[in-house]
Amino acid sequence: IYDYGIYDGAQYLVMELIKGKTLKSKLVSDDLISADEFLDIISQLLRGVQEAHDQDVIHRDLKPSNLMWDANRQILKILDFGLARGVEGDTVTQTGHVHGSIQYMAPEQIRGEAQGPATDLYAVGILCFQLLSHELPFKGENTVELMFQKLQRQPDSLLEKDQTPEWVTQDLADLIERCLRLNSTERPLSAHVCLQEFQSILSHQVSSDKVSL
């Protein structure tokens, strides 16, 4: 936010104008993602998530349409903090209701329980699964069925999906599965730790200039 104020009785915000495409455009492509491109996306995403967490902000609505590349496709921007809340529980948006996009919501969001950094890491896990397999890990004929699945079970293995690239290893699939654990305490400790694990696993599969621990 660059500026804010009141003009002619109406409140306003001045924000950055981003000309680019959202990550959703990548997901509608049939092309398999490379290890380099995957690590680039996840590295920028997790660094941005960690920066928000360092400022005591949980996004709570990470999804492809809220992630946008700049015009040169160099920088990934995290958009729409409209559902954000403080790490310590200070609410930035309305409480008392289930907020978020159901496909990317963590179990604790659905149950209306306490949410923290691990809540965003669950959404990161969903995004990883989707980027690699071109599928969402949970499918339901309606919202209730989808919510029930997310509260009751882990998704199928990423390696069982037809479009998962051959370079995806068991270690990588296991890390993404940990991001999707039902119990938030079983997910990676932080976005920074999660990024280090991604980099370590992918270090032998990407260009040397892409890995920077």
CSV table of C-alpha atoms in Angstrom, one decimal:
chain,number,residue,atom,x,y,z
A,1,ILE,CA,0.0,0.0,0.0
A,2,TYR,CA,1.6,3.3,-1.1
A,3,ASP,CA,-1.0,5.7,0.3
A,4,TYR,CA,-4.5,5.9,1.7
A,5,GLY,CA,-6.9,8.6,2.7
A,6,ILE,CA,-10.4,10.1,2.2
A,7,TYR,CA,-11.5,12.0,-1.0
A,8,ASP,CA,-14.9,13.5,-1.3
A,9,GLY,CA,-16.2,11.5,1.6
A,10,ALA,CA,-14.9,8.1,0.2
A,11,GLN,CA,-12.0,6.1,1.6
A,12,TYR,CA,-9.3,5.0,-0.8
A,13,LEU,CA,-6.1,3.0,-1.0
A,14,VAL,CA,-3.2,3.5,-3.5
A,15,MET,CA,-1.7,0.2,-4.4
A,16,GLU,CA,0.8,-1.2,-6.9
A,17,LEU,CA,-0.6,-1.9,-10.4
A,18,ILE,CA,0.7,-5.2,-11.6
A,19,LYS,CA,0.6,-6.1,-15.3
A,20,GLY,CA,1.1,-9.8,-15.7
A,21,LYS,CA,-0.6,-13.2,-15.4
A,22,THR,CA,-1.7,-15.2,-12.4
A,23,LEU,CA,-0.3,-18.6,-11.6
A,24,LYS,CA,-3.7,-19.9,-12.7
A,25,SER,CA,-2.6,-19.5,-16.3
A,26,LYS,CA,0.2,-22.0,-15.8
A,27,LEU,CA,-2.3,-24.6,-14.5
A,28,VAL,CA,-4.5,-24.5,-17.5
A,29,SER,CA,-1.5,-25.4,-19.7
A,30,ASP,CA,-0.9,-29.1,-20.5
A,31,ASP,CA,2.9,-28.6,-20.4
A,32,LEU,CA,4.6,-30.5,-17.6
A,33,ILE,CA,6.5,-28.2,-15.3
A,34,SER,CA,10.3,-28.5,-15.1
A,35,ALA,CA,12.3,-28.8,-11.9
A,36,ASP,CA,13.8,-25.4,-12.5
A,37,GLU,CA,10.5,-23.7,-12.9
A,38,PHE,CA,8.9,-25.5,-10.0
A,39,LEU,CA,11.7,-24.4,-7.7
A,40,ASP,CA,11.6,-20.8,-8.9
A,41,ILE,CA,7.8,-20.6,-8.2
A,42,ILE,CA,8.0,-22.3,-4.8
A,43,SER,CA,11.1,-20.4,-3.7
A,44,GLN,CA,9.5,-17.0,-4.4
A,45,LEU,CA,6.2,-18.1,-2.9
A,46,LEU,CA,7.8,-19.4,0.4
A,47,ARG,CA,10.0,-16.4,0.7
A,48,GLY,CA,7.0,-14.1,0.4
A,49,VAL,CA,5.0,-16.2,2.9
A,50,GLN,CA,7.9,-16.2,5.4
A,51,GLU,CA,8.1,-12.4,5.0
A,52,ALA,CA,4.4,-12.1,5.8
A,53,HIS,CA,4.8,-14.4,8.8
A,54,ASP,CA,7.7,-12.4,10.0
A,55,GLN,CA,5.3,-9.4,10.1
A,56,ASP,CA,2.9,-11.5,12.1
A,57,VAL,CA,0.5,-11.9,9.2
A,58,ILE,CA,-1.2,-15.2,8.1
A,59,HIS,CA,-2.5,-14.9,4.5
A,60,ARG,CA,-5.2,-17.7,4.8
A,61,ASP,CA,-6.2,-17.6,1.1
A,62,LEU,CA,-3.2,-18.6,-0.9
A,63,LYS,CA,-4.4,-19.9,-4.3
A,64,PRO,CA,-3.3,-19.6,-8.0
A,65,SER,CA,-5.5,-16.5,-8.7
A,66,ASN,CA,-3.8,-14.7,-5.8
A,67,LEU,CA,-0.3,-15.3,-7.1
A,68,MET,CA,0.8,-13.1,-10.1
A,69,TRP,CA,3.9,-12.8,-12.2
A,70,ASP,CA,5.0,-9.4,-13.2
A,71,ALA,CA,5.1,-8.5,-16.9
A,72,ASN,CA,8.6,-9.9,-17.4
A,73,ARG,CA,7.8,-13.1,-15.4
A,74,GLN,CA,10.6,-12.4,-13.0
A,75,ILE,CA,8.9,-11.7,-9.8
A,76,LEU,CA,6.0,-13.6,-8.2
A,77,LYS,CA,3.6,-11.3,-6.2
A,78,ILE,CA,1.3,-12.5,-3.5
A,79,LEU,CA,-2.1,-10.7,-3.8
A,80,ASP,CA,-5.2,-10.2,-1.8
A,81,PHE,CA,-4.5,-10.1,1.9
A,82,GLY,CA,-8.2,-9.5,2.5
A,83,LEU,CA,-8.6,-12.7,4.7
A,84,ALA,CA,-5.3,-12.2,6.5
A,85,ARG,CA,-5.1,-12.3,10.3
A,86,GLY,CA,-2.4,-11.8,12.9
A,87,VAL,CA,-0.2,-14.7,14.0
A,88,GLU,CA,-1.2,-14.0,17.6
A,89,GLY,CA,-4.9,-14.2,16.7
A,90,ASP,CA,-5.6,-10.5,16.1
A,91,THR,CA,-8.1,-10.5,13.3
A,92,VAL,CA,-7.6,-8.4,10.3
A,93,THR,CA,-10.8,-9.4,8.6
A,94,GLN,CA,-14.2,-10.6,9.9
A,95,THR,CA,-14.4,-13.5,12.3
A,96,GLY,CA,-17.1,-16.0,13.2
A,97,HIS,CA,-17.3,-17.5,9.7
A,98,VAL,CA,-15.4,-20.0,7.6
A,99,HIS,CA,-13.3,-17.9,5.2
A,100,GLY,CA,-11.2,-18.9,2.3
A,101,SER,CA,-11.3,-21.0,-0.9
A,102,ILE,CA,-12.3,-24.5,0.1
A,103,GLN,CA,-9.9,-26.3,-2.2
A,104,TYR,CA,-6.9,-24.6,-0.5
A,105,MET,CA,-8.2,-24.3,3.1
A,106,ALA,CA,-6.5,-26.2,5.8
A,107,PRO,CA,-8.5,-28.5,8.1
A,108,GLU,CA,-8.2,-26.1,11.0
A,109,GLN,CA,-9.8,-23.3,8.9
A,110,ILE,CA,-12.7,-25.6,8.1
A,111,ARG,CA,-13.2,-26.4,11.8
A,112,GLY,CA,-12.9,-22.7,12.8
A,113,GLU,CA,-9.9,-23.5,15.0
A,114,ALA,CA,-6.7,-21.5,15.7
A,115,GLN,CA,-4.7,-20.8,12.6
A,116,GLY,CA,-1.0,-20.0,12.2
A,117,PRO,CA,1.9,-20.3,9.8
A,118,ALA,CA,1.2,-24.0,9.2
A,119,THR,CA,-2.2,-23.0,7.7
A,120,ASP,CA,-0.5,-21.2,4.9
A,121,LEU,CA,1.9,-24.1,4.4
A,122,TYR,CA,-1.1,-26.4,3.8
A,123,ALA,CA,-2.2,-24.2,0.9
A,124,VAL,CA,1.4,-24.2,-0.4
A,125,GLY,CA,1.2,-28.0,-0.3
A,126,ILE,CA,-2.0,-27.9,-2.4
A,127,LEU,CA,-0.4,-25.6,-4.9
A,128,CYS,CA,2.6,-27.9,-5.2
A,129,PHE,CA,0.4,-30.9,-5.8
A,130,GLN,CA,-1.5,-29.0,-8.4
A,131,LEU,CA,1.5,-27.6,-10.2
A,132,LEU,CA,3.1,-31.1,-10.5
A,133,SER,CA,0.1,-33.2,-11.2
A,134,HIS,CA,-2.4,-30.8,-12.9
A,135,GLU,CA,-4.9,-32.1,-10.4
A,136,LEU,CA,-6.2,-30.9,-7.1
A,137,PRO,CA,-5.6,-33.5,-4.3
A,138,PHE,CA,-9.2,-33.6,-3.1
A,139,LYS,CA,-12.3,-33.9,-5.3
A,140,GLY,CA,-15.9,-33.8,-4.3
A,141,GLU,CA,-19.2,-33.4,-6.0
A,142,ASN,CA,-20.1,-30.6,-3.6
A,143,THR,CA,-18.6,-28.4,-0.9
A,144,VAL,CA,-19.8,-30.7,2.0
A,145,GLU,CA,-18.2,-33.8,0.5
A,146,LEU,CA,-15.0,-31.9,-0.2
A,147,MET,CA,-14.8,-30.6,3.3
A,148,PHE,CA,-15.4,-34.0,4.7
A,149,GLN,CA,-12.5,-35.4,2.7
A,150,LYS,CA,-10.2,-32.7,3.8
A,151,LEU,CA,-11.1,-33.3,7.5
A,152,GLN,CA,-10.8,-37.1,7.3
A,153,ARG,CA,-7.9,-38.2,5.1
A,154,GLN,CA,-4.6,-37.5,3.4
A,155,PRO,CA,-4.6,-37.2,-0.4
A,156,ASP,CA,-3.5,-39.9,-2.7
A,157,SER,CA,0.2,-40.1,-3.4
A,158,LEU,CA,1.5,-37.5,-5.9
A,159,LEU,CA,3.5,-40.2,-7.6
A,160,GLU,CA,0.3,-42.1,-8.5
A,161,LYS,CA,-0.9,-39.3,-10.7
A,162,ASP,CA,-0.5,-39.7,-14.5
A,163,GLN,CA,0.8,-36.2,-15.2
A,164,THR,CA,3.4,-36.0,-12.4
A,165,PRO,CA,6.8,-35.4,-14.1
A,166,GLU,CA,9.3,-38.2,-14.0
A,167,TRP,CA,11.8,-36.0,-12.1
A,168,VAL,CA,9.6,-35.9,-9.0
A,169,THR,CA,11.2,-38.1,-6.4
A,170,GLN,CA,9.7,-39.9,-3.4
A,171,ASP,CA,11.4,-37.4,-1.1
A,172,LEU,CA,9.7,-34.5,-2.9
A,173,ALA,CA,6.3,-36.2,-2.8
A,174,ASP,CA,6.8,-36.9,0.9
A,175,LEU,CA,7.6,-33.3,1.7
A,176,ILE,CA,4.5,-32.1,-0.1
A,177,GLU,CA,2.5,-34.8,1.8
A,178,ARG,CA,3.8,-33.4,5.1
A,179,CYS,CA,2.6,-29.9,4.1
A,180,LEU,CA,-0.8,-31.5,3.8
A,181,ARG,CA,-0.9,-33.3,7.1
A,182,LEU,CA,-4.3,-33.0,8.9
A,183,ASN,CA,-2.5,-32.1,12.1
A,184,SER,CA,-0.9,-28.7,11.7
A,185,THR,CA,1.9,-29.6,14.2
A,186,GLU,CA,3.1,-32.3,11.7
A,187,ARG,CA,3.7,-29.8,8.9
A,188,PRO,CA,7.1,-28.1,8.3
A,189,LEU,CA,8.1,-25.8,11.1
A,190,SER,CA,8.1,-22.6,9.0
A,191,ALA,CA,8.1,-21.4,5.4
A,192,HIS,CA,11.9,-20.9,5.6
A,193,VAL,CA,12.5,-24.5,6.8
A,194,CYS,CA,10.1,-25.8,4.1
A,195,LEU,CA,12.0,-23.9,1.4
A,196,GLN,CA,15.3,-25.3,2.7
A,197,GLU,CA,13.9,-28.8,2.4
A,198,PHE,CA,12.7,-28.1,-1.2
A,199,GLN,CA,16.1,-26.8,-2.2
A,200,SER,CA,17.9,-29.7,-0.6
A,201,ILE,CA,15.7,-32.3,-2.4
A,202,LEU,CA,15.9,-30.5,-5.8
A,203,SER,CA,19.5,-29.4,-5.6
A,204,HIS,CA,20.7,-32.2,-8.0
A,205,GLN,CA,17.9,-31.7,-10.5
A,206,VAL,CA,18.0,-27.9,-11.2
A,207,SER,CA,20.6,-25.5,-12.6
A,208,SER,CA,23.2,-24.6,-10.0
A,209,ASP,CA,22.3,-20.9,-10.1
A,210,LYS,CA,18.7,-21.7,-8.9
A,211,VAL,CA,19.7,-23.1,-5.5
A,212,SER,CA,20.7,-20.7,-2.8
A,213,LEU,CA,20.5,-21.9,0.8
